[in-house]
mmCIF file of C-alpha atoms in Angstrom:
data_model
loop_
_atom_site.group_PDB
_atom_site.id
_atom_site.type_symbol
_atom_site.label_atom_id
_atom_site.label_comp_id
_atom_site.label_asym_id
_atom_site.label_seq_id
_atom_site.Cartn_x
_atom_site.Cartn_y
_atom_site.Cartn_z
ATOM 1 C CA MET N 1 0.126 -0.128 -0.020
ATOM 2 C CA ALA N 2 1.204 3.349 -0.964
ATOM 3 C CA SER N 3 2.733 5.814 2.114
ATOM 4 C CA LEU N 4 0.926 9.038 2.961
ATOM 5 C CA TRP N 5 4.041 10.895 1.549
ATOM 6 C CA SER N 6 3.856 9.393 -1.648
ATOM 7 C CA GLU N 7 0.315 10.652 -2.132
ATOM 8 C CA ILE N 8 0.589 13.899 -0.703
ATOM 9 C CA SER N 9 3.609 15.830 -1.236
ATOM 10 C CA LEU N 10 2.627 19.450 -0.283
ATOM 11 C CA ARG N 11 -0.390 19.894 1.314
ATOM 12 C CA GLU N 12 -2.167 23.374 1.809
ATOM 13 C CA THR N 13 -5.435 23.717 3.536
ATOM 14 C CA GLY N 14 -7.576 26.842 3.669
ATOM 15 C CA ALA N 15 -8.830 27.820 6.815
ATOM 16 C CA MET N 16 -11.484 28.595 6.208
ATOM 17 C CA THR N 17 -12.608 27.027 2.962
ATOM 18 C CA GLY N 18 -11.296 23.361 3.619
ATOM 19 C CA VAL N 19 -9.961 22.895 0.262
ATOM 20 C CA GLU N 20 -6.831 20.951 0.038
ATOM 21 C CA LEU N 21 -4.202 21.566 -2.803
ATOM 22 C CA ILE N 22 -2.113 18.572 -3.144
ATOM 23 C CA THR N 23 0.915 18.137 -4.944
ATOM 24 C CA LEU N 24 0.865 14.580 -6.502
ATOM 25 C CA GLY N 25 3.742 12.261 -5.275
ATOM 26 C CA ILE N 26 5.735 9.797 -7.524
ATOM 27 C CA ASP N 27 3.010 6.940 -6.458
ATOM 28 C CA ALA N 28 0.592 8.914 -7.951
ATOM 29 C CA ALA N 29 2.099 8.460 -11.550
ATOM 30 C CA ASP N 30 -0.193 6.656 -14.574
ATOM 31 C CA GLN N 31 -2.931 6.476 -11.847
ATOM 32 C CA ARG N 32 -6.579 7.121 -12.425
ATOM 33 C CA LEU N 33 -7.756 9.909 -10.651
ATOM 34 C CA ASP N 34 -10.826 8.314 -9.616
ATOM 35 C CA ARG N 35 -8.596 5.271 -8.477
ATOM 36 C CA TRP N 36 -6.796 7.518 -6.484
ATOM 37 C CA PHE N 37 -9.986 9.246 -5.245
ATOM 38 C CA LYS N 38 -11.124 5.189 -3.937
ATOM 39 C CA GLN N 39 -7.340 4.932 -2.309
ATOM 40 C CA ARG N 40 -7.202 8.200 -0.695
ATOM 41 C CA TYR N 41 -10.917 8.981 0.416
ATOM 42 C CA PRO N 42 -12.199 5.144 0.488
ATOM 43 C CA ALA N 43 -15.945 6.016 2.046
ATOM 44 C CA LEU N 44 -16.541 8.461 -1.144
ATOM 45 C CA SER N 45 -19.025 7.194 -3.612
ATOM 46 C CA HIS N 46 -18.515 7.019 -7.086
ATOM 47 C CA GLY N 47 -21.642 9.148 -7.733
ATOM 48 C CA HIS N 48 -20.263 11.708 -5.128
ATOM 49 C CA LEU N 49 -16.956 12.021 -6.797
ATOM 50 C CA GLN N 50 -18.488 12.541 -10.330
ATOM 51 C CA LYS N 51 -20.616 15.341 -9.114
ATOM 52 C CA LEU N 52 -17.395 16.629 -7.819
ATOM 53 C CA LEU N 53 -15.854 16.336 -11.317
ATOM 54 C CA ARG N 54 -19.008 17.570 -13.303
ATOM 55 C CA SER N 55 -19.369 20.744 -10.982
ATOM 56 C CA GLY N 56 -15.860 21.550 -11.337
ATOM 57 C CA GLN N 57 -14.532 21.315 -7.870
ATOM 58 C CA VAL N 58 -12.087 19.082 -8.407
ATOM 59 C CA ARG N 59 -9.036 20.671 -10.603
ATOM 60 C CA LEU N 60 -6.055 19.276 -12.172
ATOM 61 C CA ASP N 61 -3.346 22.164 -12.637
ATOM 62 C CA GLY N 62 -6.197 24.103 -12.274
ATOM 63 C CA LYS N 63 -7.909 22.936 -15.039
ATOM 64 C CA ARG N 64 -11.581 20.606 -15.104
ATOM 65 C CA VAL N 65 -10.916 16.584 -15.194
ATOM 66 C CA LYS N 66 -12.529 13.451 -15.826
ATOM 67 C CA GLY N 67 -11.954 10.543 -13.417
ATOM 68 C CA SER N 68 -10.276 8.613 -15.854
ATOM 69 C CA ALA N 69 -7.934 10.786 -16.279
ATOM 70 C CA ARG N 70 -3.834 9.396 -15.741
ATOM 71 C CA LEU N 71 -2.089 11.343 -13.002
ATOM 72 C CA GLU N 72 1.804 12.505 -13.208
ATOM 73 C CA ALA N 73 4.041 13.377 -10.047
ATOM 74 C CA GLY N 74 4.059 17.027 -9.603
ATOM 75 C CA GLN N 75 0.583 17.742 -11.117
ATOM 76 C CA GLN N 76 -1.450 20.168 -8.178
ATOM 77 C CA LEU N 77 -4.869 18.432 -7.333
ATOM 78 C CA ARG N 78 -7.729 20.230 -6.112
ATOM 79 C CA VAL N 79 -9.830 18.588 -3.945
ATOM 80 C CA PRO N 80 -13.063 20.279 -2.055
ATOM 81 C CA PRO N 81 -14.367 19.222 1.503
ATOM 82 C CA ILE N 82 -15.290 15.607 1.704
ATOM 83 C CA GLY N 83 -15.780 15.103 5.114
ATOM 84 C CA GLU N 84 -14.251 13.158 7.941
ATOM 85 C CA ALA N 85 -15.946 9.847 6.797
ATOM 86 C CA ALA N 86 -14.825 9.465 3.534
ATOM 87 C CA SER N 87 -11.194 10.466 4.617
ATOM 88 C CA ALA N 88 -11.014 7.500 6.825
ATOM 89 C CA PRO N 89 -6.939 7.086 7.108
ATOM 90 C CA GLN N 90 -6.077 4.359 4.311
ATOM 91 C CA SER N 91 -4.364 2.273 6.860
ATOM 92 C CA SER N 92 -4.276 1.582 11.043
ATOM 93 C CA ARG N 93 -0.724 0.169 11.088
ATOM 94 C CA GLN N 94 2.132 2.045 13.084
ATOM 95 C CA LYS N 95 4.827 3.305 11.562
ATOM 96 C CA THR N 96 7.680 0.960 12.836
ATOM 97 C CA PRO N 97 10.610 2.905 14.541
ATOM 98 C CA VAL N 98 14.020 3.171 12.461
ATOM 99 C CA SER N 99 16.594 1.211 14.478
ATOM 100 C CA ARG N 100 19.912 3.223 15.410
ATOM 101 C CA LYS N 101 21.847 1.237 12.995
ATOM 102 C CA ASP N 102 19.893 1.852 10.053
ATOM 103 C CA ALA N 103 19.101 5.247 11.215
ATOM 104 C CA LYS N 104 22.988 5.524 11.319
ATOM 105 C CA GLU N 105 23.809 3.835 8.305
ATOM 106 C CA LEU N 106 21.760 6.137 6.242
ATOM 107 C CA GLN N 107 22.861 9.120 7.968
ATOM 108 C CA GLU N 108 26.469 8.197 6.719
ATOM 109 C CA ARG N 109 25.563 7.983 3.085
ATOM 110 C CA ILE N 110 24.457 11.494 2.904
ATOM 111 C CA ILE N 111 26.117 12.900 -0.088
ATOM 112 C CA TYR N 112 24.775 16.474 -0.280
ATOM 113 C CA LYS N 113 22.558 18.378 2.732
ATOM 114 C CA ASP N 114 21.081 21.807 2.581
ATOM 115 C CA ASN N 115 17.665 23.433 3.798
ATOM 116 C CA TRP N 116 16.202 22.281 0.574
ATOM 117 C CA LEU N 117 17.424 18.951 -0.215
ATOM 118 C CA ILE N 118 19.150 15.585 0.379
ATOM 119 C CA ALA N 119 21.019 13.585 -1.473
ATOM 120 C CA ILE N 120 22.044 10.030 -0.372
ATOM 121 C CA ASP N 121 24.115 6.858 -2.067
ATOM 122 C CA LYS N 122 21.410 4.277 -1.868
ATOM 123 C CA PRO N 123 23.070 0.659 -1.507
ATOM 124 C CA ALA N 124 22.301 -2.163 -3.798
ATOM 125 C CA GLY N 125 19.705 -4.320 -2.060
ATOM 126 C CA LEU N 126 17.704 -1.469 -0.109
ATOM 127 C CA ALA N 127 14.361 -1.168 -1.410
ATOM 128 C CA VAL N 128 12.790 2.713 -1.820
ATOM 129 C CA GLN N 129 9.547 1.647 -1.032
ATOM 130 C CA GLY N 130 7.535 -1.240 0.794
ATOM 131 C CA GLY N 131 5.622 -3.750 -1.020
ATOM 132 C CA THR N 132 4.069 -7.332 -0.955
ATOM 133 C CA GLY N 133 7.152 -9.412 1.663
ATOM 134 C CA GLN N 134 8.763 -5.686 1.686
ATOM 135 C CA SER N 135 8.948 -4.897 5.195
ATOM 136 C CA ARG N 136 12.500 -2.601 5.307
ATOM 137 C CA HIS N 137 12.562 -0.039 3.100
ATOM 138 C CA LEU N 138 14.398 3.715 2.543
ATOM 139 C CA ASP N 139 10.366 5.490 2.758
ATOM 140 C CA GLY N 140 9.872 3.605 6.322
ATOM 141 C CA MET N 141 13.403 5.064 7.566
ATOM 142 C CA LEU N 142 13.122 9.032 6.515
ATOM 143 C CA GLU N 143 12.437 9.862 9.955
ATOM 144 C CA ALA N 144 15.891 9.892 10.621
ATOM 145 C CA LEU N 145 16.868 12.459 8.075
ATOM 146 C CA ARG N 146 14.937 14.715 9.975
ATOM 147 C CA PHE N 147 17.674 16.661 11.202
ATOM 148 C CA GLY N 148 15.606 18.598 13.873
ATOM 149 C CA SER N 149 13.035 20.039 10.938
ATOM 150 C CA ASP N 150 9.550 19.923 11.036
ATOM 151 C CA HIS N 151 9.255 18.064 8.036
ATOM 152 C CA VAL N 152 9.817 14.437 7.167
ATOM 153 C CA PRO N 153 12.035 14.018 3.736
ATOM 154 C CA LYS N 154 9.848 13.161 0.901
ATOM 155 C CA LEU N 155 11.419 11.412 -2.014
ATOM 156 C CA VAL N 156 10.909 12.763 -5.940
ATOM 157 C CA HIS N 157 12.161 9.801 -7.449
ATOM 158 C CA ARG N 158 13.152 6.170 -7.519
ATOM 159 C CA LEU N 159 15.853 3.658 -7.743
ATOM 160 C CA ASP N 160 15.673 -0.287 -8.480
ATOM 161 C CA LYS N 161 16.023 -2.159 -4.808
ATOM 162 C CA ASP N 162 19.496 -3.917 -6.893
ATOM 163 C CA THR N 163 20.361 -0.172 -8.457
ATOM 164 C CA SER N 164 22.815 1.846 -6.027
ATOM 165 C CA GLY N 165 23.694 5.351 -6.008
ATOM 166 C CA LEU N 166 22.341 9.299 -6.067
ATOM 167 C CA LEU N 167 18.556 9.558 -4.750
ATOM 168 C CA LEU N 168 17.208 12.983 -3.882
ATOM 169 C CA LEU N 169 15.045 13.801 -0.979
ATOM 170 C CA ALA N 170 13.229 16.849 -0.700
ATOM 171 C CA ARG N 171 13.153 18.912 2.667
ATOM 172 C CA HIS N 172 9.695 20.229 2.701
ATOM 173 C CA GLY N 173 6.296 20.448 0.465
ATOM 174 C CA GLY N 174 8.042 23.562 -1.506
ATOM 175 C CA ALA N 175 11.315 21.433 -2.603
ATOM 176 C CA ALA N 176 9.393 18.362 -3.357
ATOM 177 C CA ARG N 177 6.676 20.404 -6.050
ATOM 178 C CA LEU N 178 9.989 22.086 -7.867
ATOM 179 C CA LEU N 179 12.508 18.840 -7.616
ATOM 180 C CA THR N 180 9.508 16.657 -8.512
ATOM 181 C CA ALA N 181 8.674 19.424 -11.421
ATOM 182 C CA ALA N 182 12.469 18.989 -12.633
ATOM 183 C CA PHE N 183 12.394 15.649 -12.990
ATOM 184 C CA ARG N 184 9.150 15.797 -15.348
ATOM 185 C CA GLU N 185 10.524 18.690 -17.005
ATOM 186 C CA LYS N 186 13.173 16.233 -18.401
ATOM 187 C CA LYS N 187 15.881 19.349 -16.392
ATOM 188 C CA ALA N 188 17.456 16.285 -14.670
ATOM 189 C CA GLN N 189 20.315 15.125 -16.395
ATOM 190 C CA LYS N 190 21.451 11.206 -14.945
ATOM 191 C CA ILE N 191 24.638 9.146 -15.986
ATOM 192 C CA TYR N 192 24.550 5.608 -14.910
ATOM 193 C CA TRP N 193 27.608 3.551 -14.647
ATOM 194 C CA ALA N 194 26.578 -0.158 -16.056
ATOM 195 C CA ALA N 195 28.688 -3.380 -17.064
ATOM 196 C CA VAL N 196 26.830 -5.210 -19.797
ATOM 197 C CA ALA N 197 27.482 -8.929 -21.454
ATOM 198 C CA GLY N 198 28.819 -8.800 -24.516
ATOM 199 C CA ALA N 199 29.316 -5.449 -26.405
ATOM 200 C CA PRO N 200 27.054 -2.809 -27.992
ATOM 201 C CA PRO N 201 26.668 -2.945 -32.222
ATOM 202 C CA LYS N 202 28.366 0.945 -32.137
ATOM 203 C CA PRO N 203 30.588 2.896 -29.592
ATOM 204 C CA ARG N 204 28.041 4.983 -28.972
ATOM 205 C CA GLY N 205 24.185 5.430 -29.930
ATOM 206 C CA VAL N 206 20.324 5.563 -29.007
ATOM 207 C CA ILE N 207 18.262 3.252 -27.505
ATOM 208 C CA SER N 208 14.500 4.365 -28.376
ATOM 209 C CA LEU N 209 11.847 1.674 -27.832
ATOM 210 C CA ALA N 210 8.723 2.029 -26.362
ATOM 211 C CA LEU N 211 8.293 0.231 -23.300
ATOM 212 C CA ALA N 212 5.072 -1.235 -21.107
ATOM 213 C CA LYS N 213 4.555 -3.398 -18.169
ATOM 214 C CA GLU N 214 3.480 -7.063 -18.804
ATOM 215 C CA GLY N 215 2.934 -10.061 -16.933
ATOM 216 C CA ALA N 216 0.750 -11.434 -14.124
ATOM 217 C CA PRO N 217 1.399 -9.653 -10.492
ATOM 218 C CA GLY N 218 4.574 -10.116 -9.331
ATOM 219 C CA GLN N 219 6.263 -11.276 -12.452
ATOM 220 C CA GLN N 220 5.599 -8.173 -14.572
ATOM 221 C CA LYS N 221 8.459 -7.057 -16.918
ATOM 222 C CA MET N 222 8.786 -4.147 -19.088
ATOM 223 C CA LYS N 223 8.598 -4.889 -22.672
ATOM 224 C CA GLY N 224 8.983 -3.113 -26.132
ATOM 225 C CA SER N 225 5.403 -1.981 -27.493
ATOM 226 C CA GLU N 226 4.376 0.502 -30.345
ATOM 227 C CA ASP N 227 1.253 1.383 -28.061
ATOM 228 C CA ALA N 228 3.576 2.596 -24.709
ATOM 229 C CA LYS N 229 5.022 5.673 -24.059
ATOM 230 C CA PRO N 230 8.331 6.411 -25.562
ATOM 231 C CA ALA N 231 11.790 5.323 -23.838
ATOM 232 C CA VAL N 232 14.805 6.630 -25.118
ATOM 233 C CA THR N 233 18.345 6.012 -23.661
ATOM 234 C CA LEU N 234 21.753 7.158 -24.679
ATOM 235 C CA TYR N 235 24.694 4.937 -24.280
ATOM 236 C CA ARG N 236 28.009 5.445 -24.484
ATOM 237 C CA GLU N 237 31.052 2.621 -24.079
ATOM 238 C CA VAL N 238 33.774 3.417 -21.868
ATOM 239 C CA ALA N 239 35.995 0.508 -22.179
ATOM 240 C CA ARG N 240 35.380 -3.362 -23.328
ATOM 241 C CA ARG N 241 37.378 -6.874 -22.370
ATOM 242 C CA GLY N 242 37.370 -8.385 -25.725
ATOM 243 C CA ARG N 243 33.330 -9.243 -26.497
ATOM 244 C CA LYS N 244 32.764 -10.297 -23.130
ATOM 245 C CA VAL N 245 31.978 -7.625 -21.199
ATOM 246 C CA SER N 246 31.754 -3.857 -22.021
ATOM 247 C CA TRP N 247 31.457 -0.893 -19.391
ATOM 248 C CA LEU N 248 28.804 1.895 -20.711
ATOM 249 C CA LEU N 249 27.697 5.125 -19.756
ATOM 250 C CA LEU N 250 24.134 5.547 -19.539
ATOM 251 C CA MET N 251 21.903 8.437 -20.220
ATOM 252 C CA PRO N 252 18.253 8.383 -19.914
ATOM 253 C CA LEU N 253 16.328 11.036 -21.488
ATOM 254 C CA THR N 254 12.898 9.319 -20.033
ATOM 255 C CA GLY N 255 12.474 7.929 -17.084
ATOM 256 C CA ARG N 256 10.230 4.635 -17.506
ATOM 257 C CA THR N 257 10.129 1.545 -15.049
ATOM 258 C CA HIS N 258 13.363 -0.439 -15.491
ATOM 259 C CA GLN N 259 14.130 1.703 -18.637
ATOM 260 C CA LEU N 260 17.854 0.551 -18.640
ATOM 261 C CA ARG N 261 17.608 -2.591 -17.893
ATOM 262 C CA ALA N 262 15.321 -3.760 -20.546
ATOM 263 C CA HIS N 263 16.954 -1.122 -22.876
ATOM 264 C CA CYS N 264 20.836 -2.739 -22.425
ATOM 265 C CA ALA N 265 18.895 -6.123 -22.900
ATOM 266 C CA ALA N 266 16.893 -5.235 -26.263
ATOM 267 C CA LEU N 267 20.555 -3.835 -27.130
ATOM 268 C CA GLY N 268 21.948 -7.480 -27.226
ATOM 269 C CA ALA N 269 23.710 -6.499 -24.320
ATOM 270 C CA PRO N 270 22.021 -6.806 -20.809
ATOM 271 C CA ILE N 271 23.595 -5.378 -17.816
ATOM 272 C CA LEU N 272 25.505 -8.108 -15.681
ATOM 273 C CA GLY N 273 23.662 -9.461 -12.496
ATOM 274 C CA ASP N 274 20.263 -8.767 -14.103
ATOM 275 C CA GLY N 275 18.728 -12.414 -14.284
ATOM 276 C CA LYS N 276 15.004 -10.623 -14.739
ATOM 277 C CA TYR N 277 15.862 -8.734 -18.398
ATOM 278 C CA GLY N 278 19.135 -10.844 -19.373
ATOM 279 C CA GLY N 279 18.503 -14.328 -18.482
ATOM 280 C CA ALA N 280 21.534 -16.567 -17.973
ATOM 281 C CA ALA N 281 23.217 -14.247 -20.204
ATOM 282 C CA ALA N 282 24.016 -11.460 -17.796
ATOM 283 C CA PHE N 283 26.627 -14.220 -15.372
ATOM 284 C CA LEU N 284 29.681 -15.017 -16.339
ATOM 285 C CA ASP N 285 31.798 -17.895 -16.038
ATOM 286 C CA ARG N 286 34.992 -16.498 -16.413
ATOM 287 C CA PRO N 287 35.950 -14.187 -14.898
ATOM 288 C CA VAL N 288 34.008 -14.523 -11.945
ATOM 289 C CA LEU N 289 32.161 -11.280 -10.707
ATOM 290 C CA PRO N 290 30.235 -10.695 -7.632
ATOM 291 C CA GLY N 291 26.389 -11.406 -8.664
ATOM 292 C CA ASN N 292 25.064 -8.127 -7.666
ATOM 293 C CA LEU N 293 23.404 -5.988 -10.510
ATOM 294 C CA MET N 294 25.969 -3.855 -11.746
ATOM 295 C CA LEU N 295 23.609 -0.703 -12.505
ATOM 296 C CA HIS N 296 25.072 2.516 -10.834
ATOM 297 C CA ALA N 297 22.988 6.434 -10.586
ATOM 298 C CA ARG N 298 26.456 7.763 -10.520
ATOM 299 C CA GLU N 299 25.818 11.378 -11.585
ATOM 300 C CA LEU N 300 23.028 13.898 -11.002
ATOM 301 C CA ALA N 301 22.641 17.433 -12.432
ATOM 302 C CA LEU N 302 19.502 19.654 -12.081
ATOM 303 C CA PRO N 303 18.324 23.289 -11.343
ATOM 304 C CA HIS N 304 18.419 23.424 -7.475
ATOM 305 C CA PRO N 305 15.243 24.461 -5.980
ATOM 306 C CA GLU N 306 16.017 27.862 -4.266
ATOM 307 C CA ASP N 307 17.900 29.845 -6.891
ATOM 308 C CA ASP N 308 17.611 27.567 -10.286
ATOM 309 C CA THR N 309 21.492 27.318 -10.069
ATOM 310 C CA THR N 310 23.048 24.012 -11.480
ATOM 311 C CA LEU N 311 23.757 21.485 -8.482
ATOM 312 C CA ARG N 312 25.860 18.695 -9.775
ATOM 313 C CA LEU N 313 26.288 15.427 -7.577
ATOM 314 C CA THR N 314 28.665 12.576 -7.929
ATOM 315 C CA ALA N 315 27.942 8.928 -5.995
ATOM 316 C CA PRO N 316 31.216 6.889 -5.271
ATOM 317 C CA ILE N 317 31.160 3.163 -6.817
ATOM 318 C CA PRO N 318 29.793 0.587 -4.503
ATOM 319 C CA SER N 319 32.047 -2.019 -3.387
ATOM 320 C CA HIS N 320 30.900 -4.592 -5.673
ATOM 321 C CA MET N 321 31.657 -2.665 -8.607
ATOM 322 C CA ALA N 322 34.989 -1.733 -7.578
ATOM 323 C CA GLU N 323 35.500 -5.288 -6.998
ATOM 324 C CA ALA N 324 34.401 -5.935 -10.634
ATOM 325 C CA TRP N 325 36.189 -3.305 -12.274
ATOM 326 C CA GLU N 326 39.426 -3.927 -10.702
ATOM 327 C CA ILE N 327 38.849 -8.265 -12.025
ATOM 328 C CA LEU N 328 38.006 -6.689 -15.341
ATOM 329 C CA GLY N 329 40.523 -4.198 -15.436
ATOM 330 C CA PHE N 330 38.625 -1.368 -16.182
ATOM 331 C CA ASP N 331 40.604 2.262 -15.407
ATOM 332 C CA PRO N 332 38.507 4.845 -13.566
ATOM 333 C CA GLU N 333 39.554 7.394 -15.020
ATOM 334 C CA LEU N 334 38.712 6.007 -18.488
ATOM 335 C CA GLU N 335 35.095 7.958 -17.188
ATOM 336 C CA ARG N 336 35.532 11.708 -17.815
ATOM 337 C CA ASP N 337 36.601 11.786 -21.720
ATOM 338 C CA ALA N 338 33.935 9.428 -22.619
ATOM 339 C CA LEU N 339 31.312 11.477 -20.206
ATOM 340 C CA HIS N 340 32.209 14.438 -21.974
ATOM 341 C CA ASP N 341 31.833 12.560 -25.790
ATOM 342 C CA LEU N 342 28.272 11.571 -24.263
ATOM 343 C CA LEU N 343 27.441 15.277 -23.048
ATOM 344 C CA ASP N 344 28.484 16.383 -26.314
ATOM 345 C CA TYR N 345 26.515 13.810 -28.159
ATOM 346 C CA CYS N 346 23.314 14.556 -26.095
ATOM 347 C CA ALA N 347 23.229 17.845 -27.432
ATOM 348 C CA ASN N 348 21.487 16.783 -30.786
ATOM 349 C CA PHE N 349 18.610 15.658 -28.565
ATOM 350 C CA VAL N 350 17.854 18.546 -26.319
#
């Protein structure tokens, strides 16, 4: 079940009118408006909601909207007074206190902190949000990053559980709104490191493959689909070991679920350790490498929400990838020239 922060990242309640202006979080993305209301206001009848929609009392980014509308993170939803019965809590579960060990480890992973945001180096294996059978996750530890603030930090984007690297947290509602908008409007530039099986057909290129979720719940994968939303990734090969393993820099221009993993597999070069998309080809017999997913959110650049100046952040390479790079003989210093080339290439797509 989605957590409250993911549904309401900024809430302003009119003292006299009772109107809520709700900035939608990342969990609202691609959800139908009527289903969002059903989760948030379980006692609100379908008929009553339709009446609110027809009369224009519910508005999305200031405009009238239908219940079938698909939501996007960062949109602002106007909700009129609905009543205490309809807005009953989604869950009576109490939050589990953050252990001292988890709090200490999380605080030690802070890369950057100011009054607006916190950037952490998320470890591989830590889920960002809870789900079926997932009791330990970052969302449940955010209280440890309050640092005396009146607000618990809010996630503004996601990484897969097994992907390591840079993750941003907004320290208050205003920051959440601006940071979420930066990701939605493609103002955030993301660079990933990946070790892949085999080699791409060209040392530099673009992967343009629309992706849609397919499969039964719990077994879903992203697959190419003409009817899906566009998904675009730029890549640059940095080094390779024969035709067996390559080190790639990846720059996603869109933000679809599992985009980099699905795109690399479609390229014929699945990310090492990614059995979901690469199958047996994602694991090498020789040389023997750590079995973790070899995907790391290395760099992030975006406008700072306070003054719009560019904030550039870098996450250190995790131990399992550092070990793999040493085994493969990849020199981390090669990143610089390859990154400049990739950024020049990116200029053709902006």
